[in-house]
Coordinates of C-alpha atoms in Angstrom, one line a residue:
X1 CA -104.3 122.6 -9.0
X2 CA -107.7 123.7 -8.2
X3 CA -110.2 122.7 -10.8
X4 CA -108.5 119.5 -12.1
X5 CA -110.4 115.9 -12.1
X6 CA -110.1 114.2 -8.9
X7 CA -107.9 111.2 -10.4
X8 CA -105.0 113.8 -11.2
X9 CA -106.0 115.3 -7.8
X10 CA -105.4 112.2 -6.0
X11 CA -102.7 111.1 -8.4
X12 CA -100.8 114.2 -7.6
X13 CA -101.7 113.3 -3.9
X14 CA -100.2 110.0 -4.1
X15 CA -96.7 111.3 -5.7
X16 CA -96.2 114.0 -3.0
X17 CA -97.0 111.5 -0.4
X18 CA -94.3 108.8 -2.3
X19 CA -91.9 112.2 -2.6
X20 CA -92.4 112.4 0.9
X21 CA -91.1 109.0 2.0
X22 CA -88.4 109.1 -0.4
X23 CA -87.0 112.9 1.3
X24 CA -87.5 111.3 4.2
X25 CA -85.8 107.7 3.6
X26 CA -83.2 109.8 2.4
X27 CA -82.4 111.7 5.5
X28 CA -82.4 108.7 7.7
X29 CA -80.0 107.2 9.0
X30 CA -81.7 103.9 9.7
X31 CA -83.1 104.0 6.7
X32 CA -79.5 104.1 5.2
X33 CA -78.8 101.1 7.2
X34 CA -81.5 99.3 6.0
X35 CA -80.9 99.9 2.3
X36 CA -77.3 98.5 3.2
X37 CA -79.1 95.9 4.8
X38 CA -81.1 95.3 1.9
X39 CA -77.6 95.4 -0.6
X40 CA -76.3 93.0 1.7
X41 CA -79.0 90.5 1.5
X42 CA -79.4 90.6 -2.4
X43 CA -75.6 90.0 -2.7
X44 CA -75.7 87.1 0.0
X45 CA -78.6 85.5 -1.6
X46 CA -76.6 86.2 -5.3
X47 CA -73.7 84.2 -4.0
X48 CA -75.8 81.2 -2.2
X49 CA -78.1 80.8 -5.4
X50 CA -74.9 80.6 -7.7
X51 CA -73.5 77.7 -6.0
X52 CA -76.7 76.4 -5.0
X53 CA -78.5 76.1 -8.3
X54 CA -76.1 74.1 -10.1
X55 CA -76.7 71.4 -7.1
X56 CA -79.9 71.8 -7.4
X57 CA -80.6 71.2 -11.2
X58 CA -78.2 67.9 -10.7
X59 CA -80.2 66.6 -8.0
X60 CA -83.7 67.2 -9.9
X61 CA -82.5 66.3 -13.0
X62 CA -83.8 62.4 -13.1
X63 CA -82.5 60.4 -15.9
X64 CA -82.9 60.3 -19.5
X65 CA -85.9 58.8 -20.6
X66 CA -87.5 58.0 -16.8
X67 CA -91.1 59.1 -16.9
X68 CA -92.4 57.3 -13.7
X69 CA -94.1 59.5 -11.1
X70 CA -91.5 60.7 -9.4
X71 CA -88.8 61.5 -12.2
X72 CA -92.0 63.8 -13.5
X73 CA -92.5 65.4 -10.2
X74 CA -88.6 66.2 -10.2
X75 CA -88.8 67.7 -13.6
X76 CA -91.9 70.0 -11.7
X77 CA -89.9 71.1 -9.1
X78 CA -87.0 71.7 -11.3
X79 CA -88.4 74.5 -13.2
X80 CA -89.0 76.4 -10.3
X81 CA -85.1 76.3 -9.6
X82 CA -84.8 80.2 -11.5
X83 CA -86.9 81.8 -8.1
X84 CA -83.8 80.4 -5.9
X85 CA -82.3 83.6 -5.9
X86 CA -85.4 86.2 -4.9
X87 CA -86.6 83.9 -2.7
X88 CA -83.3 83.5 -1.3
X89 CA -83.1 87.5 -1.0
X90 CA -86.5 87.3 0.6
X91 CA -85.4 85.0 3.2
X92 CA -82.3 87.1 4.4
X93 CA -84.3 90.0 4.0
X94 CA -86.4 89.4 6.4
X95 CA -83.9 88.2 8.8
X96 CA -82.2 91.7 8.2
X97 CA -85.4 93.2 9.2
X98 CA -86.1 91.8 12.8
X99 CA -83.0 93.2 13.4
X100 CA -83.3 96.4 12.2
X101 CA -86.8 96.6 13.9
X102 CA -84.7 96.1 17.1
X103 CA -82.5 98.6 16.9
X104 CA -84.5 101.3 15.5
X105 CA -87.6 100.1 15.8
X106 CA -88.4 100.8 12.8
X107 CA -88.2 98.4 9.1
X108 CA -90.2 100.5 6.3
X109 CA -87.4 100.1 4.0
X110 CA -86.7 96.5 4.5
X111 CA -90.4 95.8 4.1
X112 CA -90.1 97.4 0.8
X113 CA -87.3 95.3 0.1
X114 CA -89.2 92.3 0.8
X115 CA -92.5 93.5 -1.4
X116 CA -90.0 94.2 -4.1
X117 CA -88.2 90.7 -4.2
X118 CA -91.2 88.9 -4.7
X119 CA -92.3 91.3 -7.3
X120 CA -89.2 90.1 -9.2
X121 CA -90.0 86.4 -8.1
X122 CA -93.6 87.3 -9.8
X123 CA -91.4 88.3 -13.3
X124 CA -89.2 85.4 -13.3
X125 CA -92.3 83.1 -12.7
X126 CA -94.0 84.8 -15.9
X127 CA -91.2 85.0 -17.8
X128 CA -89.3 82.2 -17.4
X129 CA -90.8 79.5 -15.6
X130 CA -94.7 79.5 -17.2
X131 CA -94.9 77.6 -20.0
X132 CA -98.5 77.9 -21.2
X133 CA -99.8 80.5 -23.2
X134 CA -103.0 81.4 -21.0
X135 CA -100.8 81.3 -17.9
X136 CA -98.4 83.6 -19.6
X137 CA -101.1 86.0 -20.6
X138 CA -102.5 85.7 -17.0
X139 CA -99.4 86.6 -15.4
X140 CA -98.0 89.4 -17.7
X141 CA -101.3 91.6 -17.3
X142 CA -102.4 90.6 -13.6
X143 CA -100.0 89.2 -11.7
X144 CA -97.1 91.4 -12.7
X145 CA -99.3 94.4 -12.5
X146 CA -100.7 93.5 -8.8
X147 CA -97.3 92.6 -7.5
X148 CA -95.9 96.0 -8.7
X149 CA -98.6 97.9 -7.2
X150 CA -98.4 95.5 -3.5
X151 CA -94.3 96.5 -4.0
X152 CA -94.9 100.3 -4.1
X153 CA -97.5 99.7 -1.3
X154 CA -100.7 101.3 -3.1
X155 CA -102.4 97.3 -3.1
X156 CA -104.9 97.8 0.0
X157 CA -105.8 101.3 -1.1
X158 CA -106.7 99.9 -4.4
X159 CA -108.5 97.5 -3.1
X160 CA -110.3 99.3 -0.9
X161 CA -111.5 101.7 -3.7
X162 CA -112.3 99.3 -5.7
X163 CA -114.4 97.5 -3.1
X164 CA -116.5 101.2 -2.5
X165 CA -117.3 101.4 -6.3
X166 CA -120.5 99.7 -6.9
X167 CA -122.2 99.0 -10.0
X168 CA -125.8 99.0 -10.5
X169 CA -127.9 97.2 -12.9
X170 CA -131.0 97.8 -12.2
X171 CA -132.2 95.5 -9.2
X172 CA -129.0 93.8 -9.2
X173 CA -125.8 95.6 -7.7
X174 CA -122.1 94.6 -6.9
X175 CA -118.5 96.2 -6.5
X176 CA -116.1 96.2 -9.0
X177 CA -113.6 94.4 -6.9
X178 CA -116.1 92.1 -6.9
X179 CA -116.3 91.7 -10.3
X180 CA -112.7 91.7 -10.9
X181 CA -112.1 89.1 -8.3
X182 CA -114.5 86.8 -10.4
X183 CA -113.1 87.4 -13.6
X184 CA -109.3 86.4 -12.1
X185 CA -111.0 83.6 -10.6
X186 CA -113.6 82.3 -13.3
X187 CA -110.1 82.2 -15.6
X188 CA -108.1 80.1 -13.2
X189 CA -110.5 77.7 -12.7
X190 CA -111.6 77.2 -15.5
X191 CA -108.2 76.9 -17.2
X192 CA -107.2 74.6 -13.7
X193 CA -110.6 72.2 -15.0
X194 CA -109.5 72.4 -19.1
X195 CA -105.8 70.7 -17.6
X196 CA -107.7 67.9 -14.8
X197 CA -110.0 67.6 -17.7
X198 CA -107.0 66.6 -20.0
X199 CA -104.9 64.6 -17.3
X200 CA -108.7 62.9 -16.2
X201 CA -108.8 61.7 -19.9
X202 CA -105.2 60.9 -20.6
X203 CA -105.5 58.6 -17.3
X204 CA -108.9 56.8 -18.6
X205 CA -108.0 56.1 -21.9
X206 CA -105.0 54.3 -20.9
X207 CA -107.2 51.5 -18.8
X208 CA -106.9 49.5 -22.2
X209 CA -108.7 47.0 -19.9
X210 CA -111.9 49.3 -20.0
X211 CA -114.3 49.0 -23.0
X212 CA -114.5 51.7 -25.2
X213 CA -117.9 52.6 -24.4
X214 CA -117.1 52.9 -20.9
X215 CA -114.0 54.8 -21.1
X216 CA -116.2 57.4 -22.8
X217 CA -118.6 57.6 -20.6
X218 CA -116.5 57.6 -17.9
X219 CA -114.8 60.4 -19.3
X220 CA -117.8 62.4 -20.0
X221 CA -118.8 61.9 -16.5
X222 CA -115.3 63.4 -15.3
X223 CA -115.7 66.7 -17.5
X224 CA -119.3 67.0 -16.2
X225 CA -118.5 66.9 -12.4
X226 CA -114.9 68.6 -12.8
X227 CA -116.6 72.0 -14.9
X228 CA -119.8 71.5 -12.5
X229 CA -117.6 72.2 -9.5
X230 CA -115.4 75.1 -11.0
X231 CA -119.0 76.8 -11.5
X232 CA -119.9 76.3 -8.0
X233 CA -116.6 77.3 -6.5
X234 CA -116.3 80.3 -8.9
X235 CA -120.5 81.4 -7.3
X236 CA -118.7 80.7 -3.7
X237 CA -115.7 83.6 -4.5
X238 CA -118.0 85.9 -5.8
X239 CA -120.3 85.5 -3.1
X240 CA -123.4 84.6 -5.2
X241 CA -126.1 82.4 -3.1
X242 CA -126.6 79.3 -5.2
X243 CA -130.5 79.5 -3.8
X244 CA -130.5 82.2 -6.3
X245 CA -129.7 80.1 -8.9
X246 CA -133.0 78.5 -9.0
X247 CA -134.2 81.4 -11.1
X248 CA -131.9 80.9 -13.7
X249 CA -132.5 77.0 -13.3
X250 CA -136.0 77.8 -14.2
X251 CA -135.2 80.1 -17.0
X252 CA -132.9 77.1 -18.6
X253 CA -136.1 74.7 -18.1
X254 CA -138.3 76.9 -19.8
X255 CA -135.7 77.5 -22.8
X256 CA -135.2 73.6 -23.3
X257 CA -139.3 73.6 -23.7
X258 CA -139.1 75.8 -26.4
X259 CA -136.0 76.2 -27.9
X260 CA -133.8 73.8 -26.5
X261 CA -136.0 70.4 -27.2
X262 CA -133.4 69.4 -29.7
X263 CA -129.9 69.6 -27.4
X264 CA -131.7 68.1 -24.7
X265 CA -132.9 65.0 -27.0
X266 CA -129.2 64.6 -28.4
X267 CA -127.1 64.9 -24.9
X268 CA -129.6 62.0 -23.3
X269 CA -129.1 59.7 -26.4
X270 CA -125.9 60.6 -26.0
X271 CA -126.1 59.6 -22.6
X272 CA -127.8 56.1 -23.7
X273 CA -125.7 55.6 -26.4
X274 CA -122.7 55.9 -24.0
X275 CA -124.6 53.6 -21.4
X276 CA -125.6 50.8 -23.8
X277 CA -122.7 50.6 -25.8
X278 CA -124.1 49.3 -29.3
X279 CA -122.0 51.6 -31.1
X280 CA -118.6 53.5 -29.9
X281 CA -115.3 54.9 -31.0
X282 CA -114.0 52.9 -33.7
X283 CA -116.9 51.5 -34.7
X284 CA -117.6 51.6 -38.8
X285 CA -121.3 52.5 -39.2
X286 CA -123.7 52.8 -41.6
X287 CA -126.9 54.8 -40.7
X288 CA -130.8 54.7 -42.6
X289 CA -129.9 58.8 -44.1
X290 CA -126.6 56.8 -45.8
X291 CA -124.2 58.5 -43.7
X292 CA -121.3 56.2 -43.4
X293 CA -117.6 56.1 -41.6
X294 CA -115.6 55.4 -38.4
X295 CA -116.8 56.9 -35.3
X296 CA -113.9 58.8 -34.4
X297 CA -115.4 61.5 -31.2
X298 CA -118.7 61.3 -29.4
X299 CA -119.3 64.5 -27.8
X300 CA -122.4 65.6 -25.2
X301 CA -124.6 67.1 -28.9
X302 CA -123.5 64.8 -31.7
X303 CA -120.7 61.9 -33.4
X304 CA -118.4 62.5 -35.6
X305 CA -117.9 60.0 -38.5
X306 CA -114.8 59.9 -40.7
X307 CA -115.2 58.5 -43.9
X308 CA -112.5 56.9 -46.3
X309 CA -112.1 60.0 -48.3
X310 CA -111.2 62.0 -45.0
X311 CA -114.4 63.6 -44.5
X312 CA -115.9 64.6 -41.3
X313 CA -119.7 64.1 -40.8
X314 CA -121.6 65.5 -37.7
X315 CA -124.1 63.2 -37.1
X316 CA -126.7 64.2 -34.0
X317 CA -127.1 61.6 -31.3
X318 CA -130.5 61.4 -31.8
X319 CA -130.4 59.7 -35.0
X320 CA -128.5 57.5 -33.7
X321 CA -131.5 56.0 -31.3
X322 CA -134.3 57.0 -33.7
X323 CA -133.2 55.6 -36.8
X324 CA -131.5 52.1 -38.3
X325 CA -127.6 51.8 -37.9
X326 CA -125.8 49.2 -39.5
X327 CA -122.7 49.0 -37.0
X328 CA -120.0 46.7 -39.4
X329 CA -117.5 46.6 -35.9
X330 CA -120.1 45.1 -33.6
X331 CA -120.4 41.7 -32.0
X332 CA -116.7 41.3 -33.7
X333 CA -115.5 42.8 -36.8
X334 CA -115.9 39.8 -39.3
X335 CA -117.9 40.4 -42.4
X336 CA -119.0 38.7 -45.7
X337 CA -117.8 40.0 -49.0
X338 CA -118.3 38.6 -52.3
X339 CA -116.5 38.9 -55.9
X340 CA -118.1 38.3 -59.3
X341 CA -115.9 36.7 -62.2
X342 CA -116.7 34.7 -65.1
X343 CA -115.3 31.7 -67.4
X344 CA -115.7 30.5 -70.9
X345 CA -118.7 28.0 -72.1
X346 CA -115.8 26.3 -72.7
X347 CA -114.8 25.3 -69.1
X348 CA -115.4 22.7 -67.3
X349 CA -117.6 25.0 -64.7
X350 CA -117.6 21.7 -62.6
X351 CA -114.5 22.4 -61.7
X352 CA -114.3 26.0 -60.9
X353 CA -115.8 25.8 -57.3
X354 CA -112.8 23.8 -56.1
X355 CA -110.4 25.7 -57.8
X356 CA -111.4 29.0 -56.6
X357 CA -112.2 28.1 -53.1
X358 CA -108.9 26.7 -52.8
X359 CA -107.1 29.6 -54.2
X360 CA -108.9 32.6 -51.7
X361 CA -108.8 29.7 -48.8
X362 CA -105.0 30.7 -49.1
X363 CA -104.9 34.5 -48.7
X364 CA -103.6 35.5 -45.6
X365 CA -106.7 37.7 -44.5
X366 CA -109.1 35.1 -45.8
X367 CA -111.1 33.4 -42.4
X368 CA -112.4 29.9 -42.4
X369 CA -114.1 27.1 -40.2
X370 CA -117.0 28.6 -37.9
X371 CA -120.0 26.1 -37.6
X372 CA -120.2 23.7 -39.7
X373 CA -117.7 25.5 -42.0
X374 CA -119.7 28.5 -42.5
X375 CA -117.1 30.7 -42.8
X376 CA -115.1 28.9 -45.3
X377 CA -115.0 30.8 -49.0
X378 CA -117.7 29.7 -51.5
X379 CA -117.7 30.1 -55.0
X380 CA -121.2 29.6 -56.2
X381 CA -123.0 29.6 -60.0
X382 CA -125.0 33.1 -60.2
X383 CA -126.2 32.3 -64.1
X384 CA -125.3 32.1 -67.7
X385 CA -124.6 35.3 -69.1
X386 CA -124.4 36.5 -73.0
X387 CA -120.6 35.9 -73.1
X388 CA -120.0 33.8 -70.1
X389 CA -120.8 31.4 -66.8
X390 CA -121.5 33.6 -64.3
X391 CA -119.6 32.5 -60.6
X392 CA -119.1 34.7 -57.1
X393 CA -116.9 33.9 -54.4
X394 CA -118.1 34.5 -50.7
X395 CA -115.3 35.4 -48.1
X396 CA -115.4 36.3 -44.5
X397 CA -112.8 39.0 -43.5
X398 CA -111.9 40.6 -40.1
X399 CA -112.6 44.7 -41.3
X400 CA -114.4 46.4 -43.3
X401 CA -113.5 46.5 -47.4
X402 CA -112.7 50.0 -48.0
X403 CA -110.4 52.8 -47.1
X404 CA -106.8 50.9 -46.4
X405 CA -107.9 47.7 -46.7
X406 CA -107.9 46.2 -50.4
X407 CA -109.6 43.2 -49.9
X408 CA -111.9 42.4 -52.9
X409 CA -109.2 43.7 -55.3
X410 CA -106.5 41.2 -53.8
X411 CA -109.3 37.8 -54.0
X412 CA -110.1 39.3 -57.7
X413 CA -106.1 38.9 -58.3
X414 CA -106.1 35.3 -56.7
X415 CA -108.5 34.3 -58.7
X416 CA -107.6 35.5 -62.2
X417 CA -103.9 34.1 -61.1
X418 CA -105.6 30.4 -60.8
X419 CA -107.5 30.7 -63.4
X420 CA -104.5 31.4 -65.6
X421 CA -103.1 28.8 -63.9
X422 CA -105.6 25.8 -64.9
X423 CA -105.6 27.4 -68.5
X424 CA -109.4 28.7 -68.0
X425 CA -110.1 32.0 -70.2
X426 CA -112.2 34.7 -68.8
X427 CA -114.4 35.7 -71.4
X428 CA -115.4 39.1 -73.3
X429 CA -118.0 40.2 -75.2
X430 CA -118.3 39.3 -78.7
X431 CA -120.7 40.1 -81.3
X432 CA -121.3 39.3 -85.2
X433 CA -122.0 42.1 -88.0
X434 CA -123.4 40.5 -90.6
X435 CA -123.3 43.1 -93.8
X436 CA -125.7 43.0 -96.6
X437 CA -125.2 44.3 -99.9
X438 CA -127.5 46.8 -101.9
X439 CA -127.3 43.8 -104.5
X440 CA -128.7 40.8 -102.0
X441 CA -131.5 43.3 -100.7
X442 CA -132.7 44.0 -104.5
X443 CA -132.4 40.1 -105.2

């Protein structure tokens, strides 16, 4: 084999040495005893876990349709019931070995054994027990992989190689164990901060008793100092001195001078926007560039506006603090709306007024009283037009007129139904043609 690359060198090293154990596990007679300690463990485990599991699910199972703490901390557990029987094997494995390591002071196979039962533990965790789809991924190309090679008892050799191969970038150096230690890591905790940053905001939007603005920012805050320390404890594993971060600290400060003037301006009026609370999820706004809609998501960069047609609109937080907003939602949601009719020269416009206020005083959605009655409808003389008196009729709502609420077209309905009623026409244009003849224009 002389000449070949040193990995099929040492790979052919390794399979003589594993050749080697085998021929001599093989011709042992404690070793036979300790694979028929081994056969006797994994068949005492199989019988303990078949009558134990179905005790187990019934006692974790909590009832249908509980979801207090508890009942979702027995549904936890629960899903872990399918590692009973490995775990089980473990166990009596390892009782198995102190007792071969007494009498023949020796317990390589039964360690095998052991390495080997968690390595199916490690497959039924992946397979049937992890639910999410990262986790899954996670598991089926790490964990499975490392617990195979910790079964065959390659792990520390591995390890150790990996840990002597160093990678060098110019000044800056580090080991590739190093580096794959911080990638297994970096994705763990950051997936481990993505679900306490969902829990975190499950928990404070539910404190109804919060305002809006504050649940926000209060989430916000959470994200912040939950994805702050995953960075920090990901530096600590990989064994990077945070007083060398001050470089890169500096490197960020000059890129915001430059570059970055923009998404620093729009995360601190973010920041204020939060603080202040003049305008928040939910809120209908109107803003100076004649952007409109509901604030449905403030993020750290900009707010999203729905609008009535279904449209999303990014809107940066900075315009938010540098230009007018009309907010429709604030200080209450009642607003003023107004609809334009007209009657015949033939009416009795003195009338009109009480008619019509009477009429939208008795929709549903309609508010009145307020001081002095200022919120009361009021129908009011705009002019005399070419075919007809010109009236309007003021109304105070709680909402804004638009999307699914009809509320114009229903006081439009109200008041055609009582004019109708009290025998008022609503007039339309007319005009007169007078024709002249060829005859009259001679004449």
């Amino acid at each position: 084999m002389e000449g070949q690359p040193e990995i099929v060198t040492q790979a052919l090293d390794y399979a003589q040495q594993g050749w080697d154990i085998a021929r001599t596990w093989l011709m042992s007679p404690a070793a036979w005893s300790q694979f028929g300690l081994l056969l006797v463990a994994y068949l005492a485990a199989l019988l303990v876990s078949r009558r134990l599991r179905p005790v187990l699910t019934k006692l974790l199972t909590p009832p249908e349709g509980q979801e207090s703490l508890i009942a979702t901390a027995r549904r936890f557990v629960l899903l872990f019931v399918p590692l009973v029987l490995p775990l089980l094997a473990y166990v009596f494995t390892g009782i198995g070995e102190s007792v071969t390591r007494s009498l023949f002071g020796s317990g390589a196979v039964i360690a095998f054994g052991k390495r080997l039962f968690l390595f199916l533990a490690a497959r039924i965790l992946v397979k049937e027990i992890i639910r999410d789809p990262f986790l899954k991924l996670l598991g089926r190309y790490v964990l499975v992989p490392v617990m195979a090679i910790y079964a065959v008892g390659l792990l520390d050799d591995l390890t150790t190689k990996l840990s002597e191969t160093v990678i060098r970038l110019g000044n800056i150096s580090f080991s590739v164990m190093a580096l794959v230690r911080g990638v297994i890591a970096g994705a763990v905790l950051f997936w481990l901060g993505r679900w306490s940053n969902n829990q975190s905001t499950a928990f404070i939007q539910s404190q109804e008793e919060m305002p809006p603005a504050t649940r926000t920012l209060a989430q916000k805050a959470a994200e912040v100092a939950i994805f702050g320390a995953a960075f920090l404890l990901l530096m600590n594993i990989m064994g990077i001195s945070l007083t060398s971060l001050a470089v890169l600290g500096g490197a960020i400060g000059v890129g915001i001078g430059f570059g970055l003037q923009q998404i620093a301006s729009n995360f601190i009026s973010g920041v204020i926007l939060l603080l202040e609370g003049q305008a928040t999820v939910g809120d209908y706004v109107e803003l100076d560039g004649g952007e409109a809609g509901t604030i449905v998501k403030m993020t750290a960069r900009a707010t999203i506006l729905e609008t009535y047609d279904g449209r999303w609109i990014v809107v940066p937080n900075e315009h938010f603090i540098t230009t007018r907003v009309v907010n429709y939602s604030d200080s209450g949601s009642a607003n003023r709306y107004e609809a334009s009719f007209s009657v015949s020269y033939d009416t009795d416009i003195n009338k009109v007024p009480g008619i019509i206020e009477k009429a939208v005083g008795d929709l549903d959605f309609v508010l009145a009283g307020g001081k002095d009655g200022e919120r009361d409808p009021d129908c009011e003389l705009r002019g005399f037009g070419e075919s007809g008196v010109d009236f309007a009729v003021e109304f105070w709502v709680n909402g804004i007129d638009d999307g699914r609420n009809k509320f114009t077209p229903r006081v439009l309905f109200a008041v055609w139904n009582a004019l109708m009623a009290h025998d008022i026409e609503i007039p339309y244009p007319r005009r007169v043609i007078e024709m002249r003849s060829a005859d009259s224009d001679e004449a």
